[in-house]
Coordinates of C-alpha atoms in Angstrom, one line a residue:
M59 CA -11.0 7.1 -15.2
R60 CA -12.8 6.4 -18.4
G61 CA -14.2 3.0 -19.3
M62 CA -12.4 1.2 -16.5
T63 CA -12.4 1.8 -12.8
R64 CA -9.0 2.6 -11.1
R65 CA -9.1 -0.7 -9.2
A66 CA -9.9 -2.7 -12.4
L67 CA -7.0 -1.1 -14.2
F68 CA -4.6 -2.2 -11.5
R69 CA -6.1 -5.7 -11.5
A70 CA -5.3 -6.0 -15.2
G71 CA -1.8 -6.5 -13.8
A72 CA 1.5 -4.9 -14.8
V73 CA 3.0 -8.3 -15.7
G74 CA 0.4 -8.9 -18.5
A75 CA 0.6 -5.3 -19.6
A76 CA 4.3 -5.4 -19.6
A77 CA 4.2 -8.1 -22.2
A78 CA 2.6 -5.7 -24.5
A79 CA 5.4 -3.3 -23.9
V80 CA 8.2 -5.7 -24.6
P81 CA 8.3 -5.2 -28.4
F82 CA 9.2 -1.6 -27.9
G83 CA 12.9 -0.8 -28.0
A84 CA 15.8 -2.8 -26.7
A85 CA 13.6 -4.6 -24.2
A86 CA 12.1 -6.6 -27.0
A87 CA 14.9 -9.1 -26.9
A88 CA 15.3 -9.1 -23.2
P89 CA 14.6 -12.0 -20.8
R90 CA 11.6 -11.7 -18.5
R91 CA 11.8 -9.9 -15.2
A92 CA 14.2 -12.3 -13.4
D93 CA 17.0 -11.0 -15.7
A94 CA 15.7 -7.5 -16.2
S95 CA 19.0 -6.0 -14.8
Q96 CA 20.6 -7.0 -18.1
V97 CA 18.3 -4.6 -20.0
A98 CA 19.6 -1.2 -20.9
T99 CA 17.7 1.5 -19.0
Y100 CA 14.7 3.4 -20.3
R101 CA 14.5 5.5 -17.1
A102 CA 14.4 9.2 -17.8
A103 CA 17.7 11.1 -17.5
Y104 CA 16.3 14.4 -16.1
H105 CA 12.5 14.0 -15.6
F106 CA 10.9 12.8 -12.4
T107 CA 10.2 9.1 -12.3
V108 CA 8.8 6.9 -9.5
P109 CA 11.5 4.9 -7.8
D110 CA 9.6 1.6 -8.4
Q111 CA 6.2 0.2 -9.2
W112 CA 3.6 2.7 -10.3
K113 CA 2.7 6.4 -10.2
N114 CA -0.1 8.4 -11.7
D115 CA -1.6 11.8 -10.7
P116 CA 0.7 14.4 -9.3
Q117 CA -0.7 16.2 -6.3
R118 CA -0.1 20.0 -6.0
P119 CA 3.2 20.6 -4.3
V120 CA 3.2 22.8 -1.1
W121 CA 6.0 24.9 0.3
I122 CA 7.1 23.8 3.8
D123 CA 10.3 24.7 5.6
G124 CA 12.1 26.0 2.6
E125 CA 11.3 23.2 0.1
Y126 CA 8.6 21.9 -2.1
H127 CA 6.7 18.8 -0.9
Y128 CA 5.6 16.9 -3.9
Y129 CA 3.0 14.2 -3.3
Y130 CA 1.8 11.8 -5.9
L131 CA -0.3 8.7 -6.3
Y132 CA 1.8 5.5 -5.8
N133 CA 0.9 1.8 -5.9
A134 CA 3.5 -0.4 -4.2
D135 CA 1.7 -3.5 -5.4
Y136 CA 1.5 -2.7 -9.1
L137 CA 4.0 -5.3 -10.4
A138 CA 2.4 -8.1 -8.3
G139 CA -0.8 -7.8 -10.4
G140 CA -3.7 -10.0 -9.3
T141 CA -6.0 -8.5 -6.8
T142 CA -3.5 -6.1 -5.2
T143 CA -4.8 -2.6 -6.1
G144 CA -4.9 1.0 -5.2
T145 CA -2.8 4.0 -4.5
A146 CA -1.2 5.8 -1.5
W147 CA 0.4 9.2 -1.5
R148 CA 4.2 9.1 -1.7
L149 CA 6.3 12.1 -1.0
A150 CA 9.4 13.6 -2.7
T151 CA 11.0 17.0 -1.7
S152 CA 12.8 19.5 -3.8
T153 CA 14.3 23.0 -3.5
D154 CA 14.7 23.6 -7.3
L155 CA 11.9 21.4 -8.8
V156 CA 14.5 19.6 -11.0
S157 CA 16.1 17.2 -8.5
F158 CA 13.8 15.4 -6.0
R159 CA 14.5 13.4 -2.9
D160 CA 12.3 10.4 -2.1
Q161 CA 10.7 10.5 1.3
G162 CA 8.6 7.4 1.2
I163 CA 4.8 7.0 1.9
A164 CA 3.1 10.0 3.4
V165 CA -0.6 9.0 3.3
P166 CA -1.0 5.2 3.5
K167 CA -3.5 3.1 1.7
D168 CA -5.8 0.5 3.2
T169 CA -5.3 1.5 6.8
T170 CA -8.9 2.6 7.3
P171 CA -12.2 1.0 6.1
N172 CA -12.2 3.5 3.2
G173 CA -9.4 1.7 1.3
D174 CA -6.9 3.4 -0.9
V175 CA -6.3 7.1 -1.4
W176 CA -7.0 9.0 -4.6
S177 CA -6.3 12.5 -5.8
G178 CA -6.9 15.7 -3.7
C179 CA -4.6 18.4 -2.3
A180 CA -2.5 19.4 0.6
V181 CA -2.6 22.8 2.3
V182 CA -0.7 24.3 5.2
D183 CA -3.2 25.5 7.9
A184 CA -1.2 28.4 9.1
D185 CA -4.0 29.8 11.3
D186 CA -5.1 26.5 12.8
T187 CA -8.6 26.7 11.4
A188 CA -8.9 22.9 11.6
G189 CA -7.7 22.6 15.2
F190 CA -4.6 20.4 14.6
G191 CA -2.2 23.2 15.4
A192 CA -0.9 26.2 13.6
G193 CA 1.1 25.0 10.6
A194 CA -0.4 21.6 10.4
V195 CA -0.5 20.1 6.9
I196 CA -4.0 19.0 5.9
V197 CA -4.8 16.6 3.1
L198 CA -8.3 16.5 1.5
A199 CA -8.5 13.4 -0.7
T200 CA -11.0 11.2 -2.4
Q201 CA -11.6 7.7 -1.2
E202 CA -14.2 5.1 -2.4
P203 CA -15.1 2.7 0.3
V204 CA -17.4 0.6 -1.9
E205 CA -16.3 0.1 -5.5
G206 CA -18.9 0.7 -8.1
A207 CA -21.3 2.4 -5.7
D208 CA -22.0 6.1 -5.3
S209 CA -19.4 6.2 -2.5
Q210 CA -16.7 8.5 -3.7
A211 CA -16.3 11.1 -0.9
Q212 CA -13.7 13.5 0.5
Y213 CA -11.7 12.6 3.6
L214 CA -9.3 14.5 5.8
W215 CA -5.8 13.5 6.8
Y216 CA -3.5 15.6 8.9
S217 CA 0.2 15.9 9.6
T218 CA 1.9 17.5 12.6
D219 CA 5.5 16.6 11.5
G220 CA 5.8 19.0 8.5
G221 CA 3.9 16.9 6.0
R222 CA 6.1 13.8 6.2
T223 CA 3.4 11.5 7.6
F224 CA -0.4 11.7 7.9
A225 CA -3.1 10.3 10.1
P226 CA -6.8 10.0 9.3
H227 CA -9.3 12.3 10.9
G228 CA -11.6 9.5 11.8
T229 CA -13.2 7.4 9.2
A230 CA -16.2 9.5 8.2
P231 CA -16.0 11.8 5.2
V232 CA -15.8 15.6 5.7
L233 CA -17.8 15.9 2.4
P234 CA -20.1 12.9 1.9
N235 CA -21.3 11.7 -1.5
P236 CA -24.7 13.2 -2.3
G237 CA -25.7 10.2 -4.4
V238 CA -23.7 10.6 -7.6
K239 CA -21.1 8.4 -9.5
D240 CA -18.3 11.0 -10.0
F241 CA -17.5 13.0 -6.9
R242 CA -13.7 13.4 -6.6
D243 CA -10.4 15.2 -6.7
P244 CA -10.8 18.1 -4.3
K245 CA -8.6 21.1 -4.7
V246 CA -8.6 23.7 -1.9
V247 CA -7.5 27.3 -1.9
R248 CA -7.6 30.0 0.9
D249 CA -10.1 32.8 0.4
E250 CA -8.5 35.4 2.6
E251 CA -11.0 38.1 1.6
N252 CA -13.9 36.2 3.1
G253 CA -11.9 34.3 5.8
R254 CA -12.7 30.8 4.5
W255 CA -11.6 27.9 2.4
V256 CA -12.8 27.2 -1.1
M257 CA -12.9 23.7 -2.6
V258 CA -13.3 22.9 -6.3
L259 CA -14.5 19.3 -6.9
A260 CA -14.9 17.2 -10.1
E261 CA -18.5 16.0 -10.5
N262 CA -18.7 14.4 -13.9
T263 CA -19.3 17.3 -16.3
K264 CA -19.5 19.9 -13.5
V265 CA -17.0 21.5 -11.2
G266 CA -18.6 22.1 -7.8
F267 CA -17.6 25.0 -5.5
Y268 CA -17.7 24.5 -1.7
H269 CA -17.0 26.7 1.3
S270 CA -15.6 25.8 4.7
P271 CA -14.4 27.7 7.8
D272 CA -12.3 24.9 9.1
L273 CA -11.6 22.3 6.4
K274 CA -13.9 19.8 8.2
E275 CA -17.4 21.0 7.3
W276 CA -18.3 22.0 3.7
T277 CA -21.2 23.8 2.2
Y278 CA -22.1 23.8 -1.5
A279 CA -21.8 27.2 -3.1
S280 CA -22.2 26.9 -6.9
G281 CA -21.3 24.8 -10.0
F282 CA -19.6 25.3 -13.3
V283 CA -20.7 23.0 -16.1
K284 CA -18.9 22.0 -19.3
E285 CA -20.2 19.3 -21.6
G286 CA -18.5 17.9 -24.6
I287 CA -15.0 17.3 -23.3
G288 CA -15.6 14.1 -21.3
V289 CA -15.6 13.5 -17.6
L290 CA -13.9 16.3 -15.8
E291 CA -11.1 15.4 -13.3
C292 CA -8.4 17.0 -11.1
P293 CA -9.9 20.6 -11.1
D294 CA -7.7 23.6 -10.4
L295 CA -8.4 27.2 -9.3
F296 CA -5.8 30.0 -9.0
R297 CA -5.2 33.7 -9.5
I298 CA -2.3 34.9 -11.6
T299 CA -1.0 38.4 -12.5
G300 CA -0.5 39.0 -16.2
E301 CA 2.2 40.9 -18.0
D302 CA -0.2 43.9 -18.0
S303 CA -0.2 43.8 -14.1
V304 CA -3.9 42.7 -14.1
A305 CA -4.8 39.7 -11.9
T306 CA -7.0 37.1 -13.4
W307 CA -8.6 33.9 -12.1
V308 CA -8.1 30.6 -13.9
L309 CA -10.2 27.5 -13.6
G310 CA -8.6 24.3 -15.0
V311 CA -9.6 20.6 -15.4
S312 CA -8.1 17.5 -16.8
A313 CA -10.4 16.4 -19.6
N314 CA -10.6 14.0 -22.5
G315 CA -11.6 16.0 -25.5
K316 CA -10.7 13.3 -28.1
S317 CA -14.3 12.7 -29.2
A318 CA -14.5 16.3 -30.1
G319 CA -11.1 16.5 -31.8
L320 CA -9.6 18.2 -28.8
P321 CA -6.7 17.3 -26.5
N322 CA -6.8 14.9 -23.7
T323 CA -4.9 17.1 -21.3
Y324 CA -5.5 20.2 -19.2
A325 CA -8.3 22.5 -20.2
Y326 CA -8.6 26.0 -18.7
W327 CA -10.7 29.1 -18.7
T328 CA -9.6 32.6 -17.7
G329 CA -12.2 34.7 -16.0
G330 CA -13.5 36.1 -12.7
F331 CA -14.2 34.5 -9.4
D332 CA -16.1 36.3 -6.6
G333 CA -15.5 33.6 -3.9
T334 CA -18.6 31.7 -4.9
T335 CA -19.1 31.8 -8.7
F336 CA -16.6 31.5 -11.5
T337 CA -17.4 33.5 -14.7
P338 CA -15.4 32.6 -17.8
D339 CA -14.2 35.0 -20.4
A340 CA -15.3 32.5 -23.1
D341 CA -17.5 29.3 -23.2
E342 CA -14.8 27.1 -24.8
P343 CA -11.6 26.3 -22.9
Q344 CA -8.1 26.8 -24.0
W345 CA -5.6 23.9 -23.5
L346 CA -2.3 24.1 -21.6
D347 CA -0.9 21.2 -23.6
H348 CA -1.9 19.9 -27.0
G349 CA -0.1 16.5 -26.9
F350 CA -1.5 13.1 -25.9
D351 CA 0.3 12.6 -22.6
W352 CA 0.0 15.5 -20.1
Y353 CA -2.8 14.4 -17.8
G354 CA -3.8 15.0 -14.1
A355 CA -1.7 18.2 -14.2
V356 CA -1.4 20.5 -11.2
T357 CA -0.2 24.1 -10.8
W358 CA 1.2 25.7 -7.7
E359 CA 2.8 28.9 -6.4
K360 CA 6.4 29.9 -7.1
H361 CA 8.2 30.7 -3.8
S362 CA 11.5 32.5 -3.4
A363 CA 14.0 31.4 -0.8
D364 CA 12.4 33.5 1.9
G365 CA 9.0 32.0 1.2
S366 CA 7.5 35.0 -0.6
V367 CA 5.2 34.2 -3.6
D368 CA 5.6 35.6 -7.1
P369 CA 2.1 36.4 -8.3
A370 CA 3.2 36.5 -12.0
I371 CA 4.6 33.0 -12.3
R372 CA 3.0 29.7 -11.5
Y373 CA 4.5 26.2 -11.8
A374 CA 2.9 23.3 -13.5
M375 CA 3.6 19.6 -14.0
G376 CA 1.6 16.7 -15.6
W377 CA 1.6 12.9 -15.6
M378 CA 3.1 11.8 -18.9
N379 CA 0.8 9.0 -19.6
N380 CA -2.8 8.3 -20.8
W381 CA -5.5 6.1 -19.4
D382 CA -6.0 4.7 -22.9
Y383 CA -2.7 2.8 -22.7
A384 CA -1.5 3.4 -19.1
N385 CA 0.2 0.0 -18.7
T386 CA 2.2 0.2 -21.9
T387 CA 5.8 1.2 -21.4
P388 CA 9.2 -0.6 -21.8
T389 CA 10.3 0.8 -18.3
I390 CA 8.3 -2.0 -16.7
D391 CA 10.7 -4.7 -18.0
S392 CA 13.8 -2.6 -18.2
D393 CA 13.6 -0.8 -14.9
G394 CA 10.7 -2.2 -12.8
F395 CA 8.5 0.9 -12.8
N396 CA 5.8 2.7 -14.6
G397 CA 5.5 6.5 -14.0
T398 CA 7.1 9.6 -15.5
D399 CA 6.2 13.2 -15.1
S400 CA 6.7 16.2 -17.4
I401 CA 9.4 18.7 -16.7
V402 CA 8.2 21.3 -14.3
R403 CA 7.0 24.4 -16.2
E404 CA 6.8 28.1 -15.5
I405 CA 3.3 29.4 -16.4
T406 CA 2.7 33.1 -17.2
L407 CA -0.4 35.0 -18.3
R408 CA -0.2 36.9 -21.6
R409 CA -2.5 38.5 -24.2
D410 CA -2.5 37.9 -27.9
P411 CA -2.9 40.6 -30.5
E412 CA -6.7 40.1 -30.4
G413 CA -6.8 40.6 -26.6
T414 CA -7.4 37.0 -25.6
R415 CA -5.7 36.1 -22.3
Y416 CA -3.8 32.8 -22.4
L417 CA -1.2 30.9 -20.3
A418 CA 2.3 30.5 -21.8
S419 CA 4.7 27.7 -20.7
R420 CA 8.4 27.4 -20.5
P421 CA 10.7 24.9 -18.7
V422 CA 11.6 25.7 -15.2
A423 CA 14.5 28.1 -15.0
A424 CA 16.5 25.9 -12.6
L425 CA 17.0 23.4 -15.4
D426 CA 19.7 25.7 -16.7
D427 CA 21.7 24.9 -13.6
R428 CA 21.8 21.2 -14.5
V429 CA 23.4 21.5 -17.9
S430 CA 26.3 19.0 -18.2
R431 CA 27.2 19.5 -21.9
T432 CA 26.5 22.2 -24.5
V433 CA 26.9 21.8 -28.3
E434 CA 26.6 25.1 -30.1
L435 CA 25.9 24.7 -33.8
G436 CA 25.2 28.3 -34.6
D437 CA 23.2 29.1 -37.8
V438 CA 22.7 26.0 -40.0
S439 CA 21.4 26.3 -43.6
V440 CA 19.2 23.4 -44.7
D441 CA 17.5 22.6 -48.0
G442 CA 16.1 19.1 -47.7
S443 CA 17.6 17.0 -44.9
L444 CA 20.7 17.4 -42.9
L445 CA 22.0 14.8 -40.4
L446 CA 23.8 16.5 -37.6
D447 CA 27.1 15.3 -36.1
Y448 CA 25.4 14.6 -32.7
T449 CA 23.9 11.5 -31.1
G450 CA 21.9 11.2 -27.9
T451 CA 18.9 9.8 -26.1
A452 CA 18.2 12.6 -23.6
Y453 CA 18.8 16.3 -24.4
E454 CA 17.3 19.6 -25.3
V455 CA 17.5 21.3 -28.7
T456 CA 16.6 24.9 -29.3
T457 CA 16.6 26.7 -32.7
T458 CA 14.8 29.5 -34.5
I459 CA 13.9 28.5 -38.1
T460 CA 13.6 31.3 -40.6
W461 CA 12.6 31.2 -44.3
E462 CA 11.3 33.1 -47.3
A463 CA 9.2 30.4 -49.0
L464 CA 8.7 26.7 -48.1
T465 CA 6.0 24.2 -47.1
G466 CA 7.4 23.0 -43.9
A467 CA 10.5 22.6 -41.7
G468 CA 11.5 20.9 -38.5
V469 CA 13.6 18.5 -36.5
Q470 CA 13.9 14.7 -36.6
L471 CA 14.5 13.3 -33.1
R472 CA 15.9 9.9 -32.1
R473 CA 16.6 9.0 -35.7
S474 CA 17.7 5.5 -36.7
N475 CA 20.9 5.0 -38.7
D476 CA 18.9 4.2 -41.8
G477 CA 16.6 7.1 -41.4
G478 CA 13.5 4.9 -41.2
R479 CA 12.6 5.6 -37.6
H480 CA 12.3 9.0 -36.0
I481 CA 10.0 11.5 -34.2
D482 CA 9.3 14.7 -36.1
V483 CA 8.6 18.1 -34.7
G484 CA 8.0 21.3 -36.7
V485 CA 5.6 23.3 -38.9
H486 CA 3.8 22.5 -42.1
G487 CA 1.6 25.0 -43.9
D488 CA -0.8 26.5 -41.3
Y489 CA -0.1 24.2 -38.4
A490 CA 2.7 23.2 -35.9
Y491 CA 3.0 19.6 -35.0
A492 CA 4.6 16.8 -33.1
N493 CA 4.5 13.3 -34.8
R494 CA 5.6 10.0 -33.1
R495 CA 4.4 7.7 -35.9
G496 CA 7.9 6.9 -37.0
A497 CA 8.9 5.5 -33.6
A498 CA 7.5 2.8 -31.4
N499 CA 4.9 4.3 -29.1
P500 CA 2.0 3.3 -26.8
D501 CA -0.9 4.1 -29.2
T502 CA -1.7 0.8 -31.0
S503 CA -4.8 2.3 -32.5
G504 CA -2.8 4.6 -34.8
K505 CA -5.2 7.5 -34.2
W506 CA -3.2 9.5 -31.8
Q507 CA 0.1 9.9 -33.6
E508 CA 0.3 13.5 -34.6
S509 CA -0.8 16.5 -32.5
R510 CA -1.4 19.9 -34.2
T511 CA -1.9 23.5 -33.3
P512 CA -2.5 26.6 -35.5
F513 CA 0.5 28.3 -37.0
D514 CA 0.8 31.5 -39.1
A515 CA 3.0 30.5 -42.0
A516 CA 3.2 34.2 -43.1
A517 CA 5.4 34.8 -40.1
G518 CA 8.3 33.0 -41.9
K519 CA 9.8 32.2 -38.5
V520 CA 9.2 29.7 -35.7
R521 CA 11.2 29.1 -32.5
L522 CA 11.4 25.5 -31.2
R523 CA 12.5 24.4 -27.8
I524 CA 12.3 20.6 -27.5
L525 CA 13.0 18.4 -24.5
V526 CA 13.8 14.8 -25.3
D527 CA 14.2 12.1 -22.8
R528 CA 14.3 8.3 -23.1
T529 CA 10.5 7.8 -23.3
T530 CA 9.1 11.4 -23.7
V531 CA 9.1 14.4 -25.9
E532 CA 7.9 17.9 -24.9
V533 CA 7.8 20.7 -27.5
F534 CA 7.4 24.5 -26.8
F535 CA 6.5 26.5 -29.9
D536 CA 7.5 30.2 -30.0
D537 CA 6.6 31.9 -26.7
G538 CA 5.1 28.6 -25.3
R539 CA 1.4 29.3 -25.9
H540 CA 1.3 26.0 -27.7
T541 CA 3.1 23.0 -26.2
H542 CA 2.9 19.3 -27.2
S543 CA 3.9 16.5 -24.8
M544 CA 3.9 12.8 -25.6
E545 CA 5.3 9.4 -24.8
A546 CA 7.4 7.6 -27.4
F547 CA 9.6 4.6 -27.1
P548 CA 12.5 4.8 -29.6
Y549 CA 15.0 2.0 -29.8
L550 CA 17.9 2.9 -27.5
V551 CA 20.2 2.6 -30.5
D552 CA 18.2 5.3 -32.4
T553 CA 20.3 8.3 -31.4
G554 CA 20.5 10.5 -34.5
L555 CA 19.3 14.1 -34.9
A556 CA 18.5 15.8 -38.2
L557 CA 17.1 19.1 -39.5
F558 CA 14.8 19.2 -42.5
T559 CA 12.8 21.4 -44.8
V560 CA 10.0 20.7 -47.3
D561 CA 9.8 22.5 -50.7
G562 CA 12.3 25.2 -49.9
A563 CA 15.3 26.3 -47.8
A564 CA 15.6 27.6 -44.3
V565 CA 18.2 28.8 -41.8
F566 CA 18.1 27.1 -38.4
E567 CA 19.5 30.0 -36.3
N568 CA 21.3 29.8 -33.0
T569 CA 20.9 26.0 -32.9
V570 CA 22.0 24.7 -29.5
I571 CA 21.9 21.2 -27.9
R572 CA 22.2 20.8 -24.2
E573 CA 22.4 17.7 -22.0
F574 CA 21.5 17.6 -18.3
A575 CA 22.8 15.8 -15.2
L576 CA 20.9 15.5 -11.9

């Protein structure tokens, strides 16, 4: 966390923070919490949201008994404010990664002297390397017994009931703090070639690599340092097979690159990993999302029904919030919670014409099974602005825009009746963008209103796939190399949808709107 400890943020109190959120949307005129049931809902229609209170970092889901176990950081005391602080791990299970079933607290907080439980990872110990039984589920997570001291360390919790509930393995860390401030967010993978476990750990501007035979004793192996993109958090390490059938290692981190004009999301490097050292293909990272609100992201294996793993596809999901304004959302007053995730994405490895390897994103395929309504508009010619005969607060719109000569083109989302409020997505000159300036949103500084990525205007064509929900927008440009995710809080009465061009005409081909039901 930047500028404020995790406990201090919770002590700021959701009630005080919620007051800042009240001016956004229909909740502005609502009574305070006692009558919140009278407020129209801002809860997402088809994205994962915490049942109540607070959530932040997703934890990498694991495949157990035919379903994904998704753990996430949860604070049951968030709305109480005051001195009640800290997170536990809550569990939700899913077979399709679209619909989730809440299973309650899995790793409790404040049940040992080490306090609450932060980010880490769960693994299935199929070969009983840790001694808790074959198939035991092991969690390695950060705890900080003494706030403000160099006490962040890694602790082990274990489950013998299929990952539903966990007990602590004593109260001593399995990886003690060596005397540094930032020492957190362990992510563990199995190194079958060398018969050991590998951990990647966030250590300020370094990712540390550690080895262990049994998940209980860890030895430092190497470090990967990257300055200039803030404090590194929630590291990730995986291997994925590209479209050219070549397997590649990927190292990822959540990072705040704002000071360098870069995203505040998930940075990654493709490269090689020999079990000890990661060697990147390039010094500078690429970014899996270029918006403002896709943080603490995790990736995990895609399993078929029989449990087999697809090496060419990996899933990904991020927390759709930002520590700069984490407590600002109308859902606190309207629905009594603060915590929404992105849609689960399918990640594939591709090469661009210059030979650079990159990760492309698309919404999880199972979303297609949840379509409740389809509006097919076909090819629509636009020269200027065209208001469509459609209204909604949660939907997907896909279209391919083609043109011969123009400056820009795109889509206006959640448009007000008078056209004064809207969220814009499209291309302009040599960049693609998503702009939330025209709608209420959490950034009061005004600095983080439009995200941009490069675009080749000479192509004369761009494909947009846009997921809109009540407080979020996710945009996939062309093949998904560039995605933009952000929070926005349009008034619930702002339901219009329009197409537009700038300095020219275009055809919005195969324009389709879909709604989803869980």
